Short mmCIF file of C-alpha atoms (C1' of nucleotides) in Angstrom, two decimals:
data_model
loop_
_atom_site.label_atom_id
_atom_site.label_comp_id
_atom_site.label_asym_id
_atom_site.label_seq_id
_atom_site.Cartn_x
_atom_site.Cartn_y
_atom_site.Cartn_z
CA UNK K 1 -32.35 -23.27 8.83
CA UNK K 2 -31.95 -20.89 5.92
CA UNK K 3 -32.67 -17.28 6.56
CA UNK K 4 -36.05 -16.43 4.97
CA UNK K 5 -34.66 -13.32 3.36
CA UNK K 6 -31.87 -14.78 1.34
CA UNK K 7 -33.32 -18.24 0.86
CA UNK K 8 -35.54 -17.01 -1.94
CA UNK K 9 -32.64 -15.33 -3.66
CA UNK K 10 -30.21 -16.30 -6.31
CA UNK K 11 -27.95 -13.63 -4.91
CA UNK K 12 -25.95 -12.86 -1.82
CA UNK K 13 -26.85 -10.51 1.01
CA UNK K 14 -24.48 -7.62 1.64
CA UNK K 15 -23.07 -6.63 4.99
CA UNK K 16 -20.23 -4.64 6.53
CA UNK K 17 -17.78 -5.48 9.30
CA UNK K 18 -15.50 -3.00 11.03
CA UNK K 19 -12.11 -3.46 12.59
CA UNK K 20 -11.96 -0.48 14.94
CA UNK K 21 -8.58 0.08 16.60
CA UNK K 22 -7.43 2.38 19.35
CA UNK K 23 -4.28 2.71 21.42
CA UNK K 24 -5.00 2.74 25.15
CA UNK K 25 -2.49 2.41 27.98
CA UNK K 26 0.19 1.93 25.36
CA UNK K 27 -1.54 -1.13 23.87
CA UNK K 28 -3.33 -1.62 20.57
CA UNK K 29 -6.95 -2.61 21.18
CA UNK K 30 -9.77 -3.79 18.89
CA UNK K 31 -13.48 -3.31 19.35
CA UNK K 32 -15.31 -6.63 19.60
CA UNK K 33 -19.02 -7.40 19.61
CA UNK K 34 -20.81 -10.38 21.07
CA UNK K 35 -22.15 -12.97 18.63
CA UNK K 36 -24.90 -15.23 19.89
CA UNK K 37 -26.25 -17.40 17.14
CA UNK K 38 -27.13 -20.93 18.22
CA UNK K 39 -26.46 -23.54 17.12
CA UNK K 40 -23.47 -22.09 15.28
CA UNK K 41 -22.01 -19.62 17.73
CA UNK K 42 -22.76 -19.49 21.44
CA UNK K 43 -21.47 -16.38 23.15
CA UNK K 44 -18.56 -15.90 20.80
CA UNK K 45 -16.91 -12.60 20.01
CA UNK K 46 -16.75 -11.12 16.56
CA UNK K 47 -16.35 -7.80 14.81
CA UNK K 48 -19.16 -5.27 14.94
CA UNK K 49 -21.12 -4.97 11.71
CA UNK K 50 -24.35 -5.84 9.96
CA UNK K 51 -26.47 -5.53 6.87
CA UNK K 52 -26.14 -2.81 4.24
CA UNK K 53 -29.59 -1.36 3.67
CA UNK K 54 -30.89 -0.51 0.23
CA UNK K 55 -30.59 3.22 0.81
CA UNK K 56 -27.15 3.43 2.34
CA UNK K 57 -23.60 3.10 1.10
CA UNK K 58 -21.15 0.68 2.66
CA UNK K 59 -19.55 3.51 4.58
CA UNK K 60 -22.89 4.70 5.93
CA UNK K 61 -23.63 1.15 7.01
CA UNK K 62 -20.39 1.07 8.96
CA UNK K 63 -21.23 4.39 10.61
CA UNK K 64 -24.68 3.15 11.56
CA UNK K 65 -23.47 -0.08 13.10
CA UNK K 66 -20.62 1.56 15.01
CA UNK K 67 -23.03 4.13 16.38
CA UNK K 68 -25.75 1.63 17.25
CA UNK K 69 -23.62 -1.08 18.76
CA UNK K 70 -20.93 0.91 20.48
CA UNK K 71 -22.00 4.54 20.48
CA UNK K 72 -18.97 5.43 18.40
CA UNK K 73 -19.18 8.20 15.80
CA UNK K 74 -16.86 10.48 13.88
CA UNK K 75 -13.93 8.17 13.50
CA UNK K 76 -11.52 7.70 10.65
CA UNK K 77 -12.56 4.90 8.29
CA UNK K 78 -11.15 3.33 5.18
CA UNK K 79 -12.30 0.40 3.15
CA UNK K 80 -10.24 -2.71 3.65
CA UNK K 81 -11.51 -5.49 1.40
CA UNK K 82 -14.58 -7.50 0.60
CA UNK K 83 -14.90 -11.05 1.88
CA UNK K 84 -17.03 -13.37 -0.17
CA UNK K 85 -16.21 -16.97 0.78
CA UNK K 86 -19.37 -18.92 0.23
CA UNK K 87 -19.50 -20.55 3.66
CA UNK K 88 -18.25 -17.58 5.67
CA UNK K 89 -21.64 -17.23 7.33
CA UNK K 90 -23.08 -20.57 8.47
CA UNK K 91 -26.69 -19.49 8.00
CA UNK K 92 -26.78 -18.16 4.48
CA UNK K 93 -24.84 -16.36 1.83
CA UNK K 94 -23.47 -13.07 3.15
CA UNK K 95 -20.75 -11.03 1.48
CA UNK K 96 -19.08 -8.52 3.74
CA UNK K 97 -17.30 -5.27 2.96
CA UNK K 98 -14.73 -4.84 5.73
CA UNK K 99 -13.55 -1.46 6.98
CA UNK K 100 -10.64 -0.29 9.06
CA UNK K 101 -11.53 2.37 11.64
CA UNK K 102 -9.18 4.25 13.95
CA UNK K 103 -9.75 6.34 17.05
CA UNK K 104 -7.74 7.54 20.00
CA UNK K 105 -8.12 6.14 23.47
CA UNK K 106 -7.75 9.41 25.34
CA UNK K 107 -11.24 10.63 24.68
CA UNK K 108 -13.07 8.30 27.04
CA UNK K 109 -15.51 7.11 24.44
CA UNK K 110 -16.42 3.85 26.08
CA UNK K 111 -18.86 1.53 24.31
CA UNK K 112 -22.43 2.14 25.41
CA UNK K 113 -23.69 -1.38 24.93
CA UNK K 114 -22.49 -4.13 27.23
CA UNK K 115 -22.37 -6.35 24.20
CA UNK K 116 -19.20 -4.71 22.94
CA UNK K 117 -15.78 -4.41 24.52
CA UNK K 118 -12.24 -3.22 23.79
CA UNK K 119 -9.80 -6.10 23.64
CA UNK K 120 -5.99 -5.84 23.46
CA UNK K 121 -4.92 -7.25 20.12
CA UNK K 122 -2.66 -9.84 21.72
CA UNK K 123 -5.58 -11.24 23.72
CA UNK K 124 -8.21 -11.52 21.01
CA UNK K 125 -9.95 -14.91 21.22
CA UNK K 126 -10.97 -17.00 18.24
CA UNK K 127 -13.66 -14.97 16.52
CA UNK K 128 -16.90 -15.92 14.79
CA UNK K 129 -17.32 -16.18 11.01
CA UNK K 130 -14.14 -15.32 9.08
CA UNK K 131 -13.44 -12.42 11.40
CA UNK K 132 -9.98 -13.69 12.32
CA UNK K 133 -9.04 -13.29 8.70
CA UNK K 134 -10.54 -9.82 8.49
CA UNK K 135 -8.73 -8.77 11.66
CA UNK K 136 -5.44 -10.06 10.25
CA UNK K 137 -5.97 -8.06 7.07
CA UNK K 138 -6.75 -4.93 9.08
CA UNK K 139 -3.71 -5.34 11.30
CA UNK K 140 -1.51 -5.78 8.30
CA UNK K 141 -2.97 -2.70 6.60
CA UNK K 142 -2.49 -0.56 9.67
CA UNK K 143 1.07 -1.77 10.20
CA UNK K 144 2.12 -1.05 6.67
CA UNK K 145 0.35 2.30 6.40
CA UNK K 146 2.06 3.51 9.57
CA UNK K 147 5.34 3.40 7.67
CA UNK K 148 4.40 5.36 4.59
CA UNK K 149 1.55 7.64 5.66
CA UNK K 150 0.66 9.85 8.61
CA UNK K 151 -2.27 7.56 9.47
CA UNK K 152 -1.10 7.57 13.09
CA UNK K 153 -2.81 10.95 13.44
CA UNK K 154 -6.09 9.10 13.80
CA UNK K 155 -4.78 7.03 16.68
CA UNK K 156 -3.63 10.12 18.58
CA UNK K 157 -5.52 12.90 20.35
CA UNK K 158 -5.14 16.49 19.15
CA UNK K 159 -2.01 17.10 21.21
CA UNK K 160 0.44 14.44 22.33
CA UNK K 161 4.01 13.94 23.41
CA UNK K 162 6.63 12.24 21.33
CA UNK K 163 6.74 9.42 23.82
CA UNK K 164 3.04 8.79 23.36
CA UNK K 165 3.37 8.85 19.59
CA UNK K 166 6.31 6.49 19.73
CA UNK K 167 4.46 4.12 22.06
CA UNK K 168 1.57 4.04 19.57
CA UNK K 169 3.97 3.08 16.80
CA UNK K 170 5.67 0.50 18.93
CA UNK K 171 2.43 -1.11 20.01
CA UNK K 172 1.27 -1.46 16.42
CA UNK K 173 4.60 -2.47 14.91
CA UNK K 174 5.47 -4.78 17.75
CA UNK K 175 9.06 -3.66 18.18
CA UNK K 176 10.94 -0.77 19.77
CA UNK K 177 12.22 2.24 17.88
CA UNK K 178 15.09 4.65 18.40
CA UNK K 179 13.98 7.80 20.15
CA UNK K 180 16.25 10.23 18.33
CA UNK K 181 15.66 8.88 14.85
CA UNK K 182 11.92 8.72 15.47
CA UNK K 183 11.79 12.35 16.49
CA UNK K 184 14.09 13.47 13.69
CA UNK K 185 11.97 11.76 11.06
CA UNK K 186 8.68 13.35 12.07
CA UNK K 187 10.18 16.78 12.40
CA UNK K 188 12.20 16.71 9.20
CA UNK K 189 9.17 15.51 7.23
CA UNK K 190 7.12 18.27 8.80
CA UNK K 191 4.47 15.81 9.94
CA UNK K 192 4.16 17.28 13.42
CA UNK K 193 4.68 20.72 14.93
CA UNK K 194 5.36 21.82 18.48
CA UNK K 195 2.36 23.47 20.13
CA UNK K 196 4.55 25.32 22.62
CA UNK K 197 2.69 23.79 25.53
CA UNK K 198 4.10 21.26 27.91
CA UNK K 199 2.62 18.45 29.92
CA UNK K 200 3.75 17.76 33.47
CA UNK K 201 3.07 14.26 34.52
CA UNK K 202 4.84 12.84 37.53
CA UNK K 203 8.37 13.03 38.76
CA UNK K 204 10.22 13.82 35.55
CA UNK K 205 11.04 16.49 33.05
CA UNK K 206 7.86 17.93 31.42
CA UNK K 207 7.22 16.79 27.85
CA UNK K 208 6.56 19.15 24.98
CA UNK K 209 3.19 18.72 23.27
CA UNK K 210 2.97 18.24 19.51
CA UNK K 211 0.16 18.14 16.97
CA UNK K 212 -0.06 16.73 13.46
CA UNK K 213 0.24 19.33 10.73
CA UNK K 214 -2.31 19.82 7.96
CA UNK K 215 -5.47 17.78 7.74
CA UNK K 216 -6.34 14.38 6.43
CA UNK K 217 -4.28 11.42 5.41
CA UNK K 218 -0.99 12.15 3.70
CA UNK K 219 1.07 9.64 1.77
CA UNK K 220 4.80 10.16 2.08
CA UNK K 221 7.33 10.00 -0.70
CA UNK K 222 5.14 11.45 -3.44
CA UNK D 1 -38.49 0.72 -14.43
CA UNK D 2 -37.12 -1.04 -11.42
CA UNK D 3 -35.53 -4.41 -11.92
CA UNK D 4 -37.98 -7.07 -10.69
CA UNK D 5 -35.30 -8.91 -8.77
CA UNK D 6 -34.07 -6.15 -6.55
CA UNK D 7 -37.30 -4.15 -6.41
CA UNK D 8 -38.74 -6.52 -3.85
CA UNK D 9 -35.62 -6.27 -1.70
CA UNK D 10 -34.54 -4.14 1.14
CA UNK D 11 -31.01 -5.00 0.12
CA UNK D 12 -28.58 -4.36 -2.69
CA UNK D 13 -27.62 -6.68 -5.52
CA UNK D 14 -23.98 -7.68 -5.76
CA UNK D 15 -21.85 -7.57 -8.86
CA UNK D 16 -18.23 -7.52 -9.99
CA UNK D 17 -16.38 -5.33 -12.47
CA UNK D 18 -12.91 -6.02 -13.83
CA UNK D 19 -10.23 -3.66 -14.98
CA UNK D 20 -8.12 -5.94 -17.15
CA UNK D 21 -4.86 -4.41 -18.38
CA UNK D 22 -2.27 -5.58 -20.87
CA UNK D 23 0.72 -3.99 -22.54
CA UNK D 24 0.61 -4.31 -26.31
CA UNK D 25 2.80 -2.53 -28.85
CA UNK D 26 4.39 -0.70 -25.95
CA UNK D 27 1.09 0.81 -24.80
CA UNK D 28 -1.05 0.09 -21.76
CA UNK D 29 -4.48 -1.13 -22.83
CA UNK D 30 -7.66 -1.87 -20.92
CA UNK D 31 -10.41 -4.30 -21.81
CA UNK D 32 -13.79 -2.62 -22.42
CA UNK D 33 -17.24 -4.10 -22.91
CA UNK D 34 -20.21 -2.64 -24.69
CA UNK D 35 -23.06 -1.35 -22.55
CA UNK D 36 -26.42 -1.00 -24.22
CA UNK D 37 -29.10 -0.07 -21.74
CA UNK D 38 -31.68 2.38 -23.02
CA UNK D 39 -32.76 4.84 -21.98
CA UNK D 40 -29.73 5.30 -19.74
CA UNK D 41 -26.83 4.17 -21.89
CA UNK D 42 -26.94 3.78 -25.65
CA UNK D 43 -23.90 2.02 -27.08
CA UNK D 44 -21.54 3.19 -24.38
CA UNK D 45 -18.43 1.39 -23.26
CA UNK D 46 -17.88 0.14 -19.75
CA UNK D 47 -15.87 -2.42 -17.85
CA UNK D 48 -16.70 -6.11 -18.22
CA UNK D 49 -18.52 -7.56 -15.23
CA UNK D 50 -21.85 -8.78 -13.90
CA UNK D 51 -23.77 -10.35 -11.09
CA UNK D 52 -22.25 -12.49 -8.35
CA UNK D 53 -24.31 -15.68 -8.14
CA UNK D 54 -25.28 -17.24 -4.84
CA UNK D 55 -22.85 -20.11 -5.24
CA UNK D 56 -19.76 -18.26 -6.36
CA UNK D 57 -17.20 -16.00 -4.71
CA UNK D 58 -16.42 -12.56 -6.06
CA UNK D 59 -13.26 -13.89 -7.64
CA UNK D 60 -15.14 -16.73 -9.33
CA UNK D 61 -17.64 -14.22 -10.63
CA UNK D 62 -14.81 -12.22 -12.20
CA UNK D 63 -13.41 -15.36 -13.79
CA UNK D 64 -16.80 -16.29 -15.18
CA UNK D 65 -17.47 -12.89 -16.69
CA UNK D 66 -13.99 -12.55 -18.19
CA UNK D 67 -14.31 -15.99 -19.73
CA UNK D 68 -17.84 -15.45 -21.02
CA UNK D 69 -17.48 -11.96 -22.38
CA UNK D 70 -13.94 -11.97 -23.67
CA UNK D 71 -12.75 -15.58 -23.66
CA UNK D 72 -10.03 -14.67 -21.18
CA UNK D 73 -8.93 -17.15 -18.52
CA UNK D 74 -5.98 -17.78 -16.26
CA UNK D 75 -4.97 -14.22 -15.62
CA UNK D 76 -3.62 -12.55 -12.51
CA UNK D 77 -6.37 -10.93 -10.43
CA UNK D 78 -6.47 -8.95 -7.24
CA UNK D 79 -9.33 -7.26 -5.48
CA UNK D 80 -9.36 -3.52 -5.85
CA UNK D 81 -12.23 -2.05 -3.88
CA UNK D 82 -16.00 -2.19 -3.53
CA UNK D 83 -18.11 0.59 -4.98
CA UNK D 84 -21.41 1.20 -3.30
CA UNK D 85 -22.67 4.65 -4.27
CA UNK D 86 -26.43 4.44 -4.19
CA UNK D 87 -27.04 5.82 -7.68
CA UNK D 88 -24.08 4.20 -9.38
CA UNK D 89 -26.43 2.03 -11.42
CA UNK D 90 -29.38 3.98 -12.86
CA UNK D 91 -31.75 1.00 -12.79
CA UNK D 92 -31.49 -0.25 -9.26
CA UNK D 93 -29.21 -0.72 -6.32
CA UNK D 94 -26.06 -2.58 -7.35
CA UNK D 95 -22.90 -2.78 -5.27
CA UNK D 96 -19.85 -3.80 -7.23
CA UNK D 97 -16.64 -5.48 -6.13
CA UNK D 98 -13.97 -4.26 -8.53
CA UNK D 99 -10.94 -6.32 -9.50
CA UNK D 100 -7.66 -5.55 -11.18
CA UNK D 101 -6.55 -8.15 -13.72
CA UNK D 102 -3.30 -8.28 -15.66
CA UNK D 103 -2.19 -10.23 -18.70
CA UNK D 104 0.48 -9.99 -21.34
CA UNK D 105 -0.18 -8.93 -24.89
CA UNK D 106 2.19 -11.35 -26.53
CA UNK D 107 -0.02 -14.35 -26.25
CA UNK D 108 -2.55 -13.41 -28.90
CA UNK D 109 -5.54 -13.90 -26.67
CA UNK D 110 -7.92 -11.68 -28.55
CA UNK D 111 -11.44 -11.20 -27.20
CA UNK D 112 -13.86 -13.70 -28.67
CA UNK D 113 -16.94 -11.53 -28.51
CA UNK D 114 -17.26 -8.51 -30.75
CA UNK D 115 -18.79 -6.72 -27.83
CA UNK D 116 -15.45 -6.29 -26.11
CA UNK D 117 -12.29 -4.54 -27.27
CA UNK D 118 -8.83 -3.54 -26.06
CA UNK D 119 -8.49 0.20 -25.75
CA UNK D 120 -5.28 2.16 -25.11
CA UNK D 121 -5.61 3.81 -21.74
CA UNK D 122 -5.04 7.27 -23.16
CA UNK D 123 -7.98 6.84 -25.55
CA UNK D 124 -10.62 5.47 -23.18
CA UNK D 125 -13.94 7.28 -23.72
CA UNK D 126 -16.32 8.31 -20.97
CA UNK D 127 -17.56 5.05 -19.50
CA UNK D 128 -20.95 3.93 -18.22
CA UNK D 129 -21.90 3.77 -14.51
CA UNK D 130 -19.04 4.80 -12.20
CA UNK D 131 -16.55 2.91 -14.31
CA UNK D 132 -14.35 5.95 -14.84
CA UNK D 133 -13.81 6.03 -11.12
CA UNK D 134 -13.06 2.30 -10.98
CA UNK D 135 -10.62 2.59 -13.86
CA UNK D 136 -8.86 5.47 -12.13
CA UNK D 137 -8.51 3.42 -8.95
CA UNK D 138 -7.12 0.48 -10.90
CA UNK D 139 -4.63 2.63 -12.77
CA UNK D 140 -3.45 4.15 -9.54
CA UNK D 141 -3.09 0.72 -7.91
CA UNK D 142 -1.11 -0.66 -10.82
CA UNK D 143 1.16 2.38 -10.98
CA UNK D 144 2.00 2.26 -7.32
CA UNK D 145 2.43 -1.50 -7.11
CA UNK D 146 4.82 -1.41 -10.00
CA UNK D 147 7.24 0.48 -7.77
CA UNK D 148 7.24 -1.76 -4.72
CA UNK D 149 6.35 -5.23 -6.01
CA UNK D 150 7.25 -7.47 -8.94
CA UNK D 151 3.67 -7.22 -10.24
CA UNK D 152 5.07 -6.44 -13.68
CA UNK D 153 5.64 -10.18 -14.08
CA UNK D 154 1.96 -10.53 -14.92
CA UNK D 155 2.20 -8.00 -17.72
CA UNK D 156 5.13 -9.84 -19.32
CA UNK D 157 5.38 -13.15 -21.16
CA UNK D 158 7.58 -15.93 -19.75
CA UNK D 159 10.74 -14.59 -21.40
CA UNK D 160 11.36 -11.00 -22.35
CA UNK D 161 14.12 -8.52 -23.04
CA UNK D 162 15.03 -5.68 -20.73
CA UNK D 163 13.84 -3.25 -23.36
CA UNK D 164 10.40 -4.83 -23.35
CA UNK D 165 10.22 -4.79 -19.57
CA UNK D 166 11.29 -1.19 -19.47
CA UNK D 167 8.73 -0.22 -22.12
CA UNK D 168 6.04 -1.87 -19.98
CA UNK D 169 7.10 0.21 -16.99
CA UNK D 170 7.28 3.38 -19.01
CA UNK D 171 3.85 2.87 -20.55
CA UNK D 172 2.28 2.40 -17.12
CA UNK D 173 4.22 5.09 -15.29
CA UNK D 174 3.97 7.56 -18.14
CA UNK D 175 7.57 8.68 -18.09
CA UNK D 176 10.94 7.43 -19.32
CA UNK D 177 13.46 5.63 -17.16
CA UNK D 178 17.22 5.32 -17.22
CA UNK D 179 18.32 2.12 -18.93
CA UNK D 180 21.33 1.40 -16.75
CA UNK D 181 19.64 2.07 -13.43
CA UNK D 182 16.60 0.07 -14.49
CA UNK D 183 18.68 -2.96 -15.33
CA UNK D 184 20.84 -2.63 -12.25
CA UNK D 185 17.84 -2.52 -9.95
CA UNK D 186 16.18 -5.67 -11.25
CA UNK D 187 19.40 -7.64 -11.26
CA UNK D 188 20.61 -6.51 -7.84
CA UNK D 189 17.22 -7.30 -6.30
CA UNK D 190 17.32 -10.70 -7.96
CA UNK D 191 13.89 -10.16 -9.53
CA UNK D 192 14.91 -11.45 -12.93
CA UNK D 193 17.45 -13.94 -14.18
CA UNK D 194 19.06 -14.38 -17.57
CA UNK D 195 17.77 -17.38 -19.49
CA UNK D 196 20.93 -17.62 -21.59
CA UNK D 197 18.92 -17.33 -24.79
CA UNK D 198 18.93 -14.39 -27.12
CA UNK D 199 16.40 -12.89 -29.44
CA UNK D 200 17.42 -11.64 -32.85
CA UNK D 201 15.05 -9.11 -34.20
CA UNK D 202 16.07 -6.91 -37.08
CA UNK D 203 19.23 -5.07 -37.85
CA UNK D 204 20.71 -4.70 -34.40
CA UNK D 205 22.53 -6.47 -31.63
CA UNK D 206 20.55 -9.50 -30.33
CA UNK D 207 18.91 -8.99 -26.94
CA UNK D 208 19.36 -11.35 -24.03
CA UNK D 209 16.14 -12.93 -22.74
CA UNK D 210 15.23 -12.75 -19.06
CA UNK D 211 12.56 -14.33 -16.88
CA UNK D 212 11.14 -13.38 -13.49
CA UNK D 213 12.55 -15.42 -10.63
CA UNK D 214 10.41 -17.37 -8.16
CA UNK D 215 6.65 -17.51 -8.42
CA UNK D 216 3.86 -15.24 -7.41
CA UNK D 217 3.73 -11.66 -6.27
CA UNK D 218 6.62 -10.45 -4.17
CA UNK D 219 6.65 -7.27 -2.13
CA UNK D 220 10.02 -5.55 -1.96
CA UNK D 221 11.65 -4.07 1.09
CA UNK D 222 10.36 -6.61 3.59
"C1'" DA R 1 33.18 -1.47 -45.34
"C1'" DC R 2 30.02 1.77 -43.92
"C1'" DT R 3 25.74 3.07 -41.68
"C1'" DA R 4 21.77 2.69 -38.87
"C1'" DT R 5 19.73 0.67 -34.91
"C1'" DT R 6 19.11 -1.34 -30.56
"C1'" DG R 7 21.71 -3.77 -26.83
"C1'" DG R 8 24.74 -3.45 -23.02
"C1'" DT R 9 27.98 -1.51 -19.40
"C1'" DG R 10 30.46 1.59 -14.73
"C1'" DT R 11 31.37 5.39 -11.75
"C1'" DA R 12 30.70 9.45 -8.95
"C1'" DT R 13 27.51 11.90 -5.91
"C1'" DA R 14 23.94 13.14 -2.82
"C1'" DG R 15 20.37 12.08 0.20
"C1'" DC R 16 18.41 9.03 3.59
"C1'" DA R 17 18.19 5.51 7.21
"C1'" DT R 18 20.63 3.74 11.01
"C1'" DA R 19 23.42 3.24 15.05
"C1'" DC R 20 24.67 5.11 19.20
"C1'" DA R 21 25.47 8.04 24.66
"C1'" DC R 22 24.90 11.59 27.66
"C1'" DA R 23 22.88 15.91 29.74
"C1'" DT R 24 18.27 17.99 31.54
"C1'" DA R 25 14.10 18.90 34.13
"C1'" DT R 26 11.07 17.56 37.36
"C1'" DG R 27 8.93 15.06 41.98
"C1'" DC R 28 9.88 12.57 45.86
"C1'" DC R 29 12.26 11.10 49.84
"C1'" DC R 30 15.31 11.65 53.40
"C1'" DG C 1 18.00 21.36 50.58
"C1'" DG C 2 20.58 17.53 48.53
"C1'" DG C 3 20.42 13.40 46.27
"C1'" DC C 4 17.90 10.01 43.61
"C1'" DA C 5 14.67 8.13 40.31
"C1'" DT C 6 12.45 8.78 36.00
"C1'" DA C 7 11.24 10.26 31.55
"C1'" DT C 8 12.65 14.09 28.33
"C1'" DG C 9 15.64 15.86 24.85
"C1'" DT C 10 19.70 16.33 21.71
"C1'" DG C 11 24.05 15.47 17.38
"C1'" DT C 12 27.27 12.96 14.66
"C1'" DA C 13 29.41 9.39 11.96
"C1'" DT C 14 28.58 5.72 8.68
"C1'" DG C 15 26.77 2.85 5.10
"C1'" DC C 16 23.43 2.09 1.71
"C1'" DT C 17 20.48 3.28 -1.98
"C1'" DA C 18 18.80 6.15 -5.70
"C1'" DT C 19 20.26 9.03 -9.31
"C1'" DA C 20 22.72 11.18 -13.00
"C1'" DC C 21 25.30 10.50 -16.91
"C1'" DA C 22 28.23 8.67 -22.08
"C1'" DC C 23 30.25 5.42 -24.78
"C1'" DC C 24 31.22 0.83 -27.02
"C1'" DA C 25 29.12 -3.64 -29.10
"C1'" DA C 26 26.60 -6.60 -32.22
"C1'" DT C 27 23.86 -7.21 -35.85
"C1'" DA C 28 21.35 -6.37 -40.87
"C1'" DG C 29 21.13 -3.94 -44.82
"C1'" DT C 30 23.22 -1.42 -48.46
#
DNA sequence: ACTATTGGTGTATAGCATACACATATGCCC
DNA sequence: GGGCATATGTGTATGCTATACACCAATAGT
């Protein structure tokens, strides 16, 4: 059952897929979207995404699909890679430009559609299409960029404690870090600054609140 | 004058472009292809590339165009990024998946078509489409990967002297390096091994020949 | 044998990443 | 109010890695 649009074509159709991460309750979560496409996929999960229209860029396509499917806007995005395996879509030839998107969990931006959900990375089921591969690429990109950029700023709210920041790192990297060295590194590199405010939360010493310095993504060691 | 193929479409056409580098005579060169497309471009230079067919992946498309336009095959390739600005092609909507390709200059693989040429990076003219931007991205990728991978292996022939390897680095990085530290680094990381052979070339001490160890791309510091 | 040219070698130093243990501020319970 | 539980916050010693730097060696040509 070839799709009538691409069946007449000698060329591929272009789409985008987004791997949107957040850290919530100290866990790394991915945004998933329901895929219902009998006879190939029945009630599977996949990444949100869709066609690139003739009058939009890949990035605009990502924005549109995130907004439409999950009510998410204004998040950090970067292009990941383009996936072009010939049989990656069982219906017809679709080439997909994949994006990595990051947001923070504190802001209570829950998906509007019931057809999307946040899923802890460790519990992601087998996904439709080649989305497992795309997710793996995104995870790898995020992991490595955490070490040599300040990309974590997009996973954190405006103000945060060092414990929260460290938990974000640990949940992405998958291993624990030393508290003192962690703190020292961020402060000596000037990546974060104290806001002067404190957060009281439960029966313990109040934590100082920090914010990332500057704006935008910064690559270290340049 | 809209292209008849894409004019009927709501969607973009997909293409590839390749930035193919080599080091020859101690300079970094890039492969250019002639673009003749009145009234937009008259005898301009651009990157080699072309359409992705319905039955080929992006990588296969790159291989096909490199082979067809310049007679080049069997080179290292990696995906760079996808360029989707709406007006990047003046005729119609074309989204391009750009690739970085590397080869060594020693092998005398000269372009077969007269419509392509090797151009030293420093002398590249203003290119057609958004190819300046693509070239800049490729240069940046190569420069940075040189520092944290053994990607230089694809710019070198099987056996080479340390002087040749260092000249390759210097021509890409654009600055000179210390001979002793350079050598020490490659040997202590086990990236290269001595072949035991020597090359006599002119009125000076013969140089020992080295080869890269292992196979494939290796990322350091893992 | 002398010269010109490129090849080849070692050490000292500074900066950075890592390992590691205890005191502090709060809320809660008795 | 005193003691306890919990998360916050701090400094030093050590090893490794990157860098800076100068001289001798082997050959070809004259």
